Amino acid sequence: MTDIVGYDLDGDIGIITLDNPPVNALGHELRAGIVAALDTALADKGAEAIVIRAAGRTFPAGADIREFGRPPQDPWLPEVCNRIEAATKPVVAALHGTALGGGFELALAAHFRIAAADAVVGLPEVKLGLLPGAGGTQRAPRLCGGRHALDLMLSARPVPARKALEIGLLDEVAEDDLYHAALALARKAANGGLPPRPTRERRRGFADPVAYEQAVREWREKLANSPLPAPGRIVDCVEAALLLPFEAGLEFERAAFEELMNSPQSAALRHVFLAERRAAKQPELKQAEPRPINRVGVIGSGLMGSGIAVTMLDAGLPVTLIERDQESLQAGISRIETIYARAAARGRLDEQEAGLRLARLSGAPDPGALGDADLVIEAVPEDMEMKKAVLAAAGRATRPGTILATNTSYLDVNALQVSVPRPENLIGLHFFSPAHVMKLLEIVVARQTAPDVVATAFALARRIGKVPVRAGVGDGFIGNRVLTAWRQAADEMLEEGATPCQIDAAMREFGFRLGPYQVLDLAGLDISWARRKRLASTRDPEERYVEIGDMMCELGWFGQKAGKGYYLYDSGDRRGRENPDMLALLDELRAARGISPRHFPADEIRNRCLAAMANQGARLVEEEIARCPGDVDVVMVHGFGFPRWRGGPMQAADAWGLLQVRKQLQEMAEGNPKFWTPAPLLNELIKNGMKFASLNG
Ligand code: 3H9
């Protein structure tokens, strides 16, 4: 057969084996190979039944996402599924690993499905702004009914094999040997022990049409305000499965799939999926072996330090917490205990598990306790001298192979390297607050960082469930640089007449969960204040400087933790309400500057913010602090709540049109040229008819 599809005869059963690493994605070659192997099996007089299985780590995890957006090549996946279903010999799909999307649809078209006990199945296309487009919306409901089918497709969550068996999506779960259990099932079918049954003819899932329609109605109501088209189209297709003949249902699904494939939301979601995986791939992972990490030290147990400790404990790593004295240590431990108590109270974790995780925590008021740590992360306040002293002490207390990491948000990691005995062991691990919740991890590779330290950081990110992005050394790395630009654009509008509420509302309408001022309040305004003070002497006097943030900090309004920032936070309230003192302060500032305030429509707010972010992203790429625009997008999606379905600022700028972005920047450039002048990279791309996406490789 082909290199990636094999055909053998095992006794009287034809075995088709798919072997397209890493995840058996159903690209053109694999699809063509399956059709050819199926023809061979059907023509093979020795084969009474057929098993389709996969080699490697998984049964196909879906259609090949990298082919999307290109002209389709025959045979299409829906066609392959129809051919399997129409086979004149019984076909058994033997699933292991993660049988997802088009992979599971292939299985749904087979006559029987058996899965390994640890396999999961799912239809997660909605996460890519799509729907199952190879018959999944029509076949799954026939097997498991409307409610389960809708849950499967709209939650996008994979279902464990046993649960899938229970709801009718599988026929058997193989307790130990999947291959032999699949052979036995195929033999039983071949011997007439099981009736042939194309899924299109199954009616089990339609047994209770009233409940089916009720599920459709409930989901439709729930999704009424979704900004995404895919969920609603999934509901339409599942409803169509009940109402239309099978072939017409397939056509309905096909049309909806194509409409979604051409939607900007799907383009953005696919972009983020691929960008996340590109960001995790680093040359060092091929060149160097990650160092083993069995114990982690965390220095500093404030908001960041305790969140980092929880992240490590959650991943099964023992943690040694270091504080300057017993009292601070006790406060840090209590903070961690509170995080677990809250998780248990909310039912996210059972108390026993919370206890097991806490049992991995130890602490000491002295870095001497770090002797057996493989990695030490400092999370002390943003002060260069303090960080240098803490890292130097950690360097002295640890073994030669111990990796030291700084969680600095802005400071120069090259300068910090100078303070430690083994600079090649120092790296930046920039977590985002709250560290045990936020997925992003900026991995800051400094001048002397060793390749195996970089490889270890990326391997660790995977282990602790974070989304890693490499960043070069530069003030604020990637995320905080873009945030600063976003904030500059927003602050200029504040000064000219907008309010924090209006700006935040416009950004939420764009799809952000939180607006820029809510984010600043959450992170603490003192952090960026300290940075501004540090950089005050280097500030370009020609650059427009909006003083509002400094004025607030001088009054002690540090955001959520102080109960007052851009918003007011009554005790226990994390959402905040409009801060009237803030509005008065703004009036004061405008009056002092002689500015008469004007109204800002939401689209102007969004355009200015987006242009500023994309321009800053372009500069980060030029300066090689970000490797590519896609990395900037991943940072903004995972660290700052940029709506995933908009793809991040660079993808959103591509979608808006780079000419439009430049026009917006040029319009602004007069008031603050240094900040708003389009980055040379932007001009270069426009000149060559390219987009940011062209640089993602
Ligand atoms: C679909 O099926 C549409 C159909 O309904 C209709 C069609 C007509 N394609 O995530 P990982 C690569 S839509 C191509 O790091 P993990 C990935 O890029 C699809 N490549 O591993 C990476 O490559 P590299 C519906 C894919 O163990 C490598 O595999 N299916 C695809 O953490 C490892 O990936 C989905 O949405 C793909 N479909 O997680 C499932 N999937 O090594 C999407 C993965 O070169 N996939 N790759 O960087 C996943 O959720 C996870 O990848 C999975 C493994 C759980 C499978």
mmCIF file with all atom_site columns, N, CA and C in Angstrom, residues 575-634:
data_model
loop_
_atom_site.group_PDB
_atom_site.id
_atom_site.type_symbol
_atom_site.label_atom_id
_atom_site.label_alt_id
_atom_site.label_comp_id
_atom_site.label_asym_id
_atom_site.label_entity_id
_atom_site.label_seq_id
_atom_site.pdbx_PDB_ins_code
_atom_site.Cartn_x
_atom_site.Cartn_y
_atom_site.Cartn_z
_atom_site.occupancy
_atom_site.B_iso_or_equiv
_atom_site.pdbx_formal_charge
_atom_site.auth_seq_id
_atom_site.auth_comp_id
_atom_site.auth_asym_id
_atom_site.auth_atom_id
_atom_site.pdbx_PDB_model_num
ATOM 1   N N  . ARG A 1 575 ? -15.302 42.876 40.669 1.00 0.00 ? 575 ARG A N  1
ATOM 2   C CA . ARG A 1 575 ? -15.668 43.469 39.379 1.00 0.00 ? 575 ARG A CA 1
ATOM 3   C C  . ARG A 1 575 ? -15.445 44.981 39.352 1.00 0.00 ? 575 ARG A C  1
ATOM 4   N N  . GLY A 1 576 ? -15.740 45.629 40.484 1.00 0.00 ? 576 GLY A N  1
ATOM 5   C CA . GLY A 1 576 ? -15.534 47.065 40.577 1.00 0.00 ? 576 GLY A CA 1
ATOM 6   C C  . GLY A 1 576 ? -16.674 47.869 39.986 1.00 0.00 ? 576 GLY A C  1
ATOM 7   N N  . ARG A 1 577 ? -16.784 49.107 40.457 1.00 0.00 ? 577 ARG A N  1
ATOM 8   C CA . ARG A 1 577 ? -17.776 50.016 39.879 1.00 0.00 ? 577 ARG A CA 1
ATOM 9   C C  . ARG A 1 577 ? -17.084 51.331 39.575 1.00 0.00 ? 577 ARG A C  1
ATOM 10  N N  . GLU A 1 578 ? -17.779 52.188 38.836 1.00 0.00 ? 578 GLU A N  1
ATOM 11  C CA . GLU A 1 578 ? -17.159 53.443 38.406 1.00 0.00 ? 578 GLU A CA 1
ATOM 12  C C  . GLU A 1 578 ? -16.637 54.219 39.629 1.00 0.00 ? 578 GLU A C  1
ATOM 13  N N  . ASN A 1 579 ? -15.431 54.755 39.482 1.00 0.00 ? 579 ASN A N  1
ATOM 14  C CA . ASN A 1 579 ? -14.810 55.489 40.580 1.00 0.00 ? 579 ASN A CA 1
ATOM 15  C C  . ASN A 1 579 ? -15.011 56.992 40.346 1.00 0.00 ? 579 ASN A C  1
ATOM 16  N N  . PRO A 1 580 ? -15.934 57.622 41.073 1.00 0.00 ? 580 PRO A N  1
ATOM 17  C CA . PRO A 1 580 ? -16.221 59.037 40.806 1.00 0.00 ? 580 PRO A CA 1
ATOM 18  C C  . PRO A 1 580 ? -15.002 59.932 41.048 1.00 0.00 ? 580 PRO A C  1
ATOM 19  N N  . ASP A 1 581 ? -14.145 59.539 42.019 1.00 0.00 ? 581 ASP A N  1
ATOM 20  C CA . ASP A 1 581 ? -12.941 60.340 42.274 1.00 0.00 ? 581 ASP A CA 1
ATOM 21  C C  . ASP A 1 581 ? -12.016 60.330 41.061 1.00 0.00 ? 581 ASP A C  1
ATOM 22  N N  . MET A 1 582 ? -12.042 59.207 40.362 1.00 0.00 ? 582 MET A N  1
ATOM 23  C CA . MET A 1 582 ? -11.215 59.057 39.155 1.00 0.00 ? 582 MET A CA 1
ATOM 24  C C  . MET A 1 582 ? -11.706 60.033 38.078 1.00 0.00 ? 582 MET A C  1
ATOM 25  N N  . LEU A 1 583 ? -13.025 60.140 37.935 1.00 0.00 ? 583 LEU A N  1
ATOM 26  C CA . LEU A 1 583 ? -13.585 61.045 36.920 1.00 0.00 ? 583 LEU A CA 1
ATOM 27  C C  . LEU A 1 583 ? -13.223 62.493 37.266 1.00 0.00 ? 583 LEU A C  1
ATOM 28  N N  . ALA A 1 584 ? -13.254 62.817 38.567 1.00 0.00 ? 584 ALA A N  1
ATOM 29  C CA . ALA A 1 584 ? -12.892 64.180 38.992 1.00 0.00 ? 584 ALA A CA 1
ATOM 30  C C  . ALA A 1 584 ? -11.417 64.449 38.695 1.00 0.00 ? 584 ALA A C  1
ATOM 31  N N  . LEU A 1 585 ? -10.600 63.413 38.933 1.00 0.00 ? 585 LEU A N  1
ATOM 32  C CA . LEU A 1 585 ? -9.160  63.547 38.672 1.00 0.00 ? 585 LEU A CA 1
ATOM 33  C C  . LEU A 1 585 ? -8.909  63.796 37.175 1.00 0.00 ? 585 LEU A C  1
ATOM 34  N N  . LEU A 1 586 ? -9.676  63.098 36.356 1.00 0.00 ? 586 LEU A N  1
ATOM 35  C CA . LEU A 1 586 ? -9.530  63.280 34.905 1.00 0.00 ? 586 LEU A CA 1
ATOM 36  C C  . LEU A 1 586 ? -9.913  64.708 34.492 1.00 0.00 ? 586 LEU A C  1
ATOM 37  N N  . ASP A 1 587 ? -11.000 65.202 35.089 1.00 0.00 ? 587 ASP A N  1
ATOM 38  C CA . ASP A 1 587 ? -11.420 66.579 34.775 1.00 0.00 ? 587 ASP A CA 1
ATOM 39  C C  . ASP A 1 587 ? -10.308 67.567 35.139 1.00 0.00 ? 587 ASP A C  1
ATOM 40  N N  . GLU A 1 588 ? -9.707  67.294 36.278 1.00 0.00 ? 588 GLU A N  1
ATOM 41  C CA . GLU A 1 588 ? -8.605  68.151 36.749 1.00 0.00 ? 588 GLU A CA 1
ATOM 42  C C  . GLU A 1 588 ? -7.455  68.146 35.729 1.00 0.00 ? 588 GLU A C  1
ATOM 43  N N  . LEU A 1 589 ? -7.121  66.936 35.301 1.00 0.00 ? 589 LEU A N  1
ATOM 44  C CA . LEU A 1 589 ? -6.012  66.780 34.356 1.00 0.00 ? 589 LEU A CA 1
ATOM 45  C C  . LEU A 1 589 ? -6.308  67.492 33.030 1.00 0.00 ? 589 LEU A C  1
ATOM 46  N N  . ARG A 1 590 ? -7.527  67.289 32.525 1.00 0.00 ? 590 ARG A N  1
ATOM 47  C CA . ARG A 1 590 ? -7.903  67.921 31.242 1.00 0.00 ? 590 ARG A CA 1
ATOM 48  C C  . ARG A 1 590 ? -7.861  69.442 31.364 1.00 0.00 ? 590 ARG A C  1
ATOM 49  N N  . ALA A 1 591 ? -8.379  69.935 32.504 1.00 0.00 ? 591 ALA A N  1
ATOM 50  C CA . ALA A 1 591 ? -8.405  71.392 32.691 1.00 0.00 ? 591 ALA A CA 1
ATOM 51  C C  . ALA A 1 591 ? -6.971  71.930 32.705 1.00 0.00 ? 591 ALA A C  1
ATOM 52  N N  . ALA A 1 592 ? -6.094  71.207 33.404 1.00 0.00 ? 592 ALA A N  1
ATOM 53  C CA . ALA A 1 592 ? -4.702  71.666 33.486 1.00 0.00 ? 592 ALA A CA 1
ATOM 54  C C  . ALA A 1 592 ? -4.044  71.684 32.110 1.00 0.00 ? 592 ALA A C  1
ATOM 55  N N  . ARG A 1 593 ? -4.465  70.774 31.257 1.00 0.00 ? 593 ARG A N  1
ATOM 56  C CA . ARG A 1 593 ? -3.882  70.687 29.909 1.00 0.00 ? 593 ARG A CA 1
ATOM 57  C C  . ARG A 1 593 ? -4.618  71.537 28.878 1.00 0.00 ? 593 ARG A C  1
ATOM 58  N N  . GLY A 1 594 ? -5.717  72.139 29.307 1.00 0.00 ? 594 GLY A N  1
ATOM 59  C CA . GLY A 1 594 ? -6.521  72.955 28.382 1.00 0.00 ? 594 GLY A CA 1
ATOM 60  C C  . GLY A 1 594 ? -7.233  72.113 27.333 1.00 0.00 ? 594 GLY A C  1
ATOM 61  N N  . ILE A 1 595 ? -7.602  70.892 27.697 1.00 0.00 ? 595 ILE A N  1
ATOM 62  C CA . ILE A 1 595 ? -8.283  70.003 26.733 1.00 0.00 ? 595 ILE A CA 1
ATOM 63  C C  . ILE A 1 595 ? -9.786  70.046 26.994 1.00 0.00 ? 595 ILE A C  1
ATOM 64  N N  . SER A 1 596 ? -10.589 70.339 25.948 1.00 0.00 ? 596 SER A N  1
ATOM 65  C CA . SER A 1 596 ? -12.037 70.210 26.168 1.00 0.00 ? 596 SER A CA 1
ATOM 66  C C  . SER A 1 596 ? -12.448 68.809 25.747 1.00 0.00 ? 596 SER A C  1
ATOM 67  N N  . PRO A 1 597 ? -13.035 68.073 26.697 1.00 0.00 ? 597 PRO A N  1
ATOM 68  C CA . PRO A 1 597 ? -13.319 66.654 26.437 1.00 0.00 ? 597 PRO A CA 1
ATOM 69  C C  . PRO A 1 597 ? -14.319 66.448 25.305 1.00 0.00 ? 597 PRO A C  1
ATOM 70  N N  . ARG A 1 598 ? -14.138 65.368 24.573 1.00 0.00 ? 598 ARG A N  1
ATOM 71  C CA . ARG A 1 598 ? -15.113 65.014 23.543 1.00 0.00 ? 598 ARG A CA 1
ATOM 72  C C  . ARG A 1 598 ? -15.497 63.546 23.682 1.00 0.00 ? 598 ARG A C  1
ATOM 73  N N  . HIS A 1 599 ? -16.605 63.173 23.017 1.00 0.00 ? 599 HIS A N  1
ATOM 74  C CA . HIS A 1 599 ? -17.086 61.799 23.104 1.00 0.00 ? 599 HIS A CA 1
ATOM 75  C C  . HIS A 1 599 ? -16.312 60.893 22.132 1.00 0.00 ? 599 HIS A C  1
ATOM 76  N N  . PHE A 1 600 ? -16.012 59.685 22.580 1.00 0.00 ? 600 PHE A N  1
ATOM 77  C CA . PHE A 1 600 ? -15.350 58.706 21.696 1.00 0.00 ? 600 PHE A CA 1
ATOM 78  C C  . PHE A 1 600 ? -16.290 57.555 21.382 1.00 0.00 ? 600 PHE A C  1
ATOM 79  N N  . PRO A 1 601 ? -16.648 57.393 20.096 1.00 0.00 ? 601 PRO A N  1
ATOM 80  C CA . PRO A 1 601 ? -17.467 56.220 19.757 1.00 0.00 ? 601 PRO A CA 1
ATOM 81  C C  . PRO A 1 601 ? -16.657 54.931 19.947 1.00 0.00 ? 601 PRO A C  1
ATOM 82  N N  . ALA A 1 602 ? -17.376 53.829 20.190 1.00 0.00 ? 602 ALA A N  1
ATOM 83  C CA . ALA A 1 602 ? -16.697 52.559 20.497 1.00 0.00 ? 602 ALA A CA 1
ATOM 84  C C  . ALA A 1 602 ? -15.756 52.129 19.373 1.00 0.00 ? 602 ALA A C  1
ATOM 85  N N  . ASP A 1 603 ? -16.151 52.352 18.110 1.00 0.00 ? 603 ASP A N  1
ATOM 86  C CA . ASP A 1 603 ? -15.266 51.851 17.038 1.00 0.00 ? 603 ASP A CA 1
ATOM 87  C C  . ASP A 1 603 ? -13.972 52.654 16.974 1.00 0.00 ? 603 ASP A C  1
ATOM 88  N N  . GLU A 1 604 ? -14.029 53.926 17.312 1.00 0.00 ? 604 GLU A N  1
ATOM 89  C CA . GLU A 1 604 ? -12.784 54.707 17.323 1.00 0.00 ? 604 GLU A CA 1
ATOM 90  C C  . GLU A 1 604 ? -11.864 54.210 18.444 1.00 0.00 ? 604 GLU A C  1
ATOM 91  N N  . ILE A 1 605 ? -12.467 53.903 19.585 1.00 0.00 ? 605 ILE A N  1
ATOM 92  C CA . ILE A 1 605 ? -11.669 53.377 20.709 1.00 0.00 ? 605 ILE A CA 1
ATOM 93  C C  . ILE A 1 605 ? -10.969 52.086 20.270 1.00 0.00 ? 605 ILE A C  1
ATOM 94  N N  . ARG A 1 606 ? -11.737 51.205 19.646 1.00 0.00 ? 606 ARG A N  1
ATOM 95  C CA . ARG A 1 606 ? -11.165 49.903 19.241 1.00 0.00 ? 606 ARG A CA 1
ATOM 96  C C  . ARG A 1 606 ? -10.079 50.078 18.192 1.00 0.00 ? 606 ARG A C  1
ATOM 97  N N  . ASN A 1 607 ? -10.350 50.935 17.194 1.00 0.00 ? 607 ASN A N  1
ATOM 98  C CA . ASN A 1 607 ? -9.369  51.096 16.124 1.00 0.00 ? 607 ASN A CA 1
ATOM 99  C C  . ASN A 1 607 ? -8.050  51.659 16.638 1.00 0.00 ? 607 ASN A C  1
ATOM 100 N N  . ARG A 1 608 ? -8.148  52.635 17.511 1.00 0.00 ? 608 ARG A N  1
ATOM 101 C CA . ARG A 1 608 ? -6.908  53.219 18.038 1.00 0.00 ? 608 ARG A CA 1
ATOM 102 C C  . ARG A 1 608 ? -6.136  52.191 18.855 1.00 0.00 ? 608 ARG A C  1
ATOM 103 N N  . CYS A 1 609 ? -6.866  51.452 19.687 1.00 0.00 ? 609 CYS A N  1
ATOM 104 C CA . CYS A 1 609 ? -6.184  50.457 20.537 1.00 0.00 ? 609 CYS A CA 1
ATOM 105 C C  . CYS A 1 609 ? -5.544  49.373 19.676 1.00 0.00 ? 609 CYS A C  1
ATOM 106 N N  . LEU A 1 610 ? -6.293  48.900 18.709 1.00 0.00 ? 610 LEU A N  1
ATOM 107 C CA . LEU A 1 610 ? -5.777  47.808 17.882 1.00 0.00 ? 610 LEU A CA 1
ATOM 108 C C  . LEU A 1 610 ? -4.563  48.258 17.062 1.00 0.00 ? 610 LEU A C  1
ATOM 109 N N  . ALA A 1 611 ? -4.643  49.461 16.489 1.00 0.00 ? 611 ALA A N  1
ATOM 110 C CA . ALA A 1 611 ? -3.516  49.957 15.686 1.00 0.00 ? 611 ALA A CA 1
ATOM 111 C C  . ALA A 1 611 ? -2.271  50.091 16.562 1.00 0.00 ? 611 ALA A C  1
ATOM 112 N N  . ALA A 1 612 ? -2.462  50.597 17.775 1.00 0.00 ? 612 ALA A N  1
ATOM 113 C CA . ALA A 1 612 ? -1.308  50.772 18.670 1.00 0.00 ? 612 ALA A CA 1
ATOM 114 C C  . ALA A 1 612 ? -0.698  49.425 19.039 1.00 0.00 ? 612 ALA A C  1
ATOM 115 N N  . MET A 1 613 ? -1.546  48.440 19.320 1.00 0.00 ? 613 MET A N  1
ATOM 116 C CA . MET A 1 613 ? -1.034  47.115 19.705 1.00 0.00 ? 613 MET A CA 1
ATOM 117 C C  . MET A 1 613 ? -0.280  46.468 18.541 1.00 0.00 ? 613 MET A C  1
ATOM 118 N N  . ALA A 1 614 ? -0.885  46.526 17.352 1.00 0.00 ? 614 ALA A N  1
ATOM 119 C CA . ALA A 1 614 ? -0.254  45.865 16.199 1.00 0.00 ? 614 ALA A CA 1
ATOM 120 C C  . ALA A 1 614 ? 1.058   46.556 15.837 1.00 0.00 ? 614 ALA A C  1
ATOM 121 N N  . ASN A 1 615 ? 1.087   47.878 15.955 1.00 0.00 ? 615 ASN A N  1
ATOM 122 C CA . ASN A 1 615 ? 2.320   48.611 15.642 1.00 0.00 ? 615 ASN A CA 1
ATOM 123 C C  . ASN A 1 615 ? 3.424   48.229 16.625 1.00 0.00 ? 615 ASN A C  1
ATOM 124 N N  . GLN A 1 616 ? 3.058   48.102 17.889 1.00 0.00 ? 616 GLN A N  1
ATOM 125 C CA . GLN A 1 616 ? 4.048   47.700 18.891 1.00 0.00 ? 616 GLN A CA 1
ATOM 126 C C  . GLN A 1 616 ? 4.504   46.259 18.632 1.00 0.00 ? 616 GLN A C  1
ATOM 127 N N  . GLY A 1 617 ? 3.555   45.404 18.246 1.00 0.00 ? 617 GLY A N  1
ATOM 128 C CA . GLY A 1 617 ? 3.896   44.019 17.916 1.00 0.00 ? 617 GLY A CA 1
ATOM 129 C C  . GLY A 1 617 ? 4.895   43.979 16.764 1.00 0.00 ? 617 GLY A C  1
ATOM 130 N N  . ALA A 1 618 ? 4.677   44.840 15.771 1.00 0.00 ? 618 ALA A N  1
ATOM 131 C CA . ALA A 1 618 ? 5.589   44.883 14.619 1.00 0.00 ? 618 ALA A CA 1
ATOM 132 C C  . ALA A 1 618 ? 6.982   45.291 15.087 1.00 0.00 ? 618 ALA A C  1
ATOM 133 N N  . ARG A 1 619 ? 7.044   46.245 16.014 1.00 0.00 ? 619 ARG A N  1
ATOM 134 C CA . ARG A 1 619 ? 8.365   46.663 16.520 1.00 0.00 ? 619 ARG A CA 1
ATOM 135 C C  . ARG A 1 619 ? 9.039   45.526 17.284 1.00 0.00 ? 619 ARG A C  1
ATOM 136 N N  . LEU A 1 620 ? 8.258   44.781 18.050 1.00 0.00 ? 620 LEU A N  1
ATOM 137 C CA . LEU A 1 620 ? 8.831   43.653 18.804 1.00 0.00 ? 620 LEU A CA 1
ATOM 138 C C  . LEU A 1 620 ? 9.431   42.615 17.858 1.00 0.00 ? 620 LEU A C  1
ATOM 139 N N  . VAL A 1 621 ? 8.780   42.415 16.720 1.00 0.00 ? 621 VAL A N  1
ATOM 140 C CA . VAL A 1 621 ? 9.315   41.460 15.741 1.00 0.00 ? 621 VAL A CA 1
ATOM 141 C C  . VAL A 1 621 ? 10.589  42.038 15.122 1.00 0.00 ? 621 VAL A C  1
ATOM 142 N N  . GLU A 1 622 ? 10.532  43.328 14.773 1.00 0.00 ? 622 GLU A N  1
ATOM 143 C CA . GLU A 1 622 ? 11.738  43.969 14.208 1.00 0.00 ? 622 GLU A CA 1
ATOM 144 C C  . GLU A 1 622 ? 12.929  43.837 15.151 1.00 0.00 ? 622 GLU A C  1
ATOM 145 N N  . GLU A 1 623 ? 12.654  44.026 16.443 1.00 0.00 ? 623 GLU A N  1
ATOM 146 C CA . GLU A 1 623 ? 13.748  43.994 17.434 1.00 0.00 ? 623 GLU A CA 1
ATOM 147 C C  . GLU A 1 623 ? 14.104  42.576 17.862 1.00 0.00 ? 623 GLU A C  1
ATOM 148 N N  . GLU A 1 624 ? 13.414  41.607 17.271 1.00 0.00 ? 624 GLU A N  1
ATOM 149 C CA . GLU A 1 624 ? 13.643  40.185 17.565 1.00 0.00 ? 624 GLU A CA 1
ATOM 150 C C  . GLU A 1 624 ? 13.386  39.831 19.033 1.00 0.00 ? 624 GLU A C  1
ATOM 151 N N  . ILE A 1 625 ? 12.518  40.613 19.673 1.00 0.00 ? 625 ILE A N  1
ATOM 152 C CA . ILE A 1 625 ? 12.095  40.250 21.033 1.00 0.00 ? 625 ILE A CA 1
ATOM 153 C C  . ILE A 1 625 ? 10.981  39.204 20.910 1.00 0.00 ? 625 ILE A C  1
ATOM 154 N N  . ALA A 1 626 ? 10.152  39.362 19.886 1.00 0.00 ? 626 ALA A N  1
ATOM 155 C CA . ALA A 1 626 ? 9.206   38.298 19.521 1.00 0.00 ? 626 ALA A CA 1
ATOM 156 C C  . ALA A 1 626 ? 9.747   37.648 18.245 1.00 0.00 ? 626 ALA A C  1
ATOM 157 N N  . ARG A 1 627 ? 9.649   36.321 18.186 1.00 0.00 ? 627 ARG A N  1
ATOM 158 C CA . ARG A 1 627 ? 10.187  35.637 16.993 1.00 0.00 ? 627 ARG A CA 1
ATOM 159 C C  . ARG A 1 627 ? 9.345   35.897 15.768 1.00 0.00 ? 627 ARG A C  1
ATOM 160 N N  . CYS A 1 628 ? 8.031   36.015 15.941 1.00 0.00 ? 628 CYS A N  1
ATOM 161 C CA . CYS A 1 628 ? 7.141   36.222 14.795 1.00 0.00 ? 628 CYS A CA 1
ATOM 162 C C  . CYS A 1 628 ? 5.836   36.840 15.297 1.00 0.00 ? 628 CYS A C  1
ATOM 163 N N  . PRO A 1 629 ? 5.032   37.393 14.386 1.00 0.00 ? 629 PRO A N  1
ATOM 164 C CA . PRO A 1 629 ? 3.773   38.010 14.823 1.00 0.00 ? 629 PRO A CA 1
ATOM 165 C C  . PRO A 1 629 ? 2.866   37.016 15.560 1.00 0.00 ? 629 PRO A C  1
ATOM 166 N N  . GLY A 1 630 ? 2.908   35.753 15.146 1.00 0.00 ? 630 GLY A N  1
ATOM 167 C CA . GLY A 1 630 ? 2.064   34.742 15.796 1.00 0.00 ? 630 GLY A CA 1
ATOM 168 C C  . GLY A 1 630 ? 2.373   34.633 17.290 1.00 0.00 ? 630 GLY A C  1
ATOM 169 N N  . ASP A 1 631 ? 3.641   34.800 17.670 1.00 0.00 ? 631 ASP A N  1
ATOM 170 C CA . ASP A 1 631 ? 4.007   34.736 19.094 1.00 0.00 ? 631 ASP A CA 1
ATOM 171 C C  . ASP A 1 631 ? 3.365   35.897 19.862 1.00 0.00 ? 631 ASP A C  1
ATOM 172 N N  . VAL A 1 632 ? 3.317   37.064 19.224 1.00 0.00 ? 632 VAL A N  1
ATOM 173 C CA . VAL A 1 632 ? 2.669   38.215 19.875 1.00 0.00 ? 632 VAL A CA 1
ATOM 174 C C  . VAL A 1 632 ? 1.195   37.885 20.101 1.00 0.00 ? 632 VAL A C  1
ATOM 175 N N  . ASP A 1 633 ? 0.592   37.268 19.109 1.00 0.00 ? 633 ASP A N  1
ATOM 176 C CA . ASP A 1 633 ? -0.826  36.910 19.229 1.00 0.00 ? 633 ASP A CA 1
ATOM 177 C C  . ASP A 1 633 ? -1.061  35.931 20.379 1.00 0.00 ? 633 ASP A C  1
ATOM 178 N N  . VAL A 1 634 ? -0.209  34.915 20.463 1.00 0.00 ? 634 VAL A N  1
ATOM 179 C CA . VAL A 1 634 ? -0.395  33.917 21.520 1.00 0.00 ? 634 VAL A CA 1
ATOM 180 C C  . VAL A 1 634 ? -0.273  34.584 22.897 1.00 0.00 ? 634 VAL A C  1
#
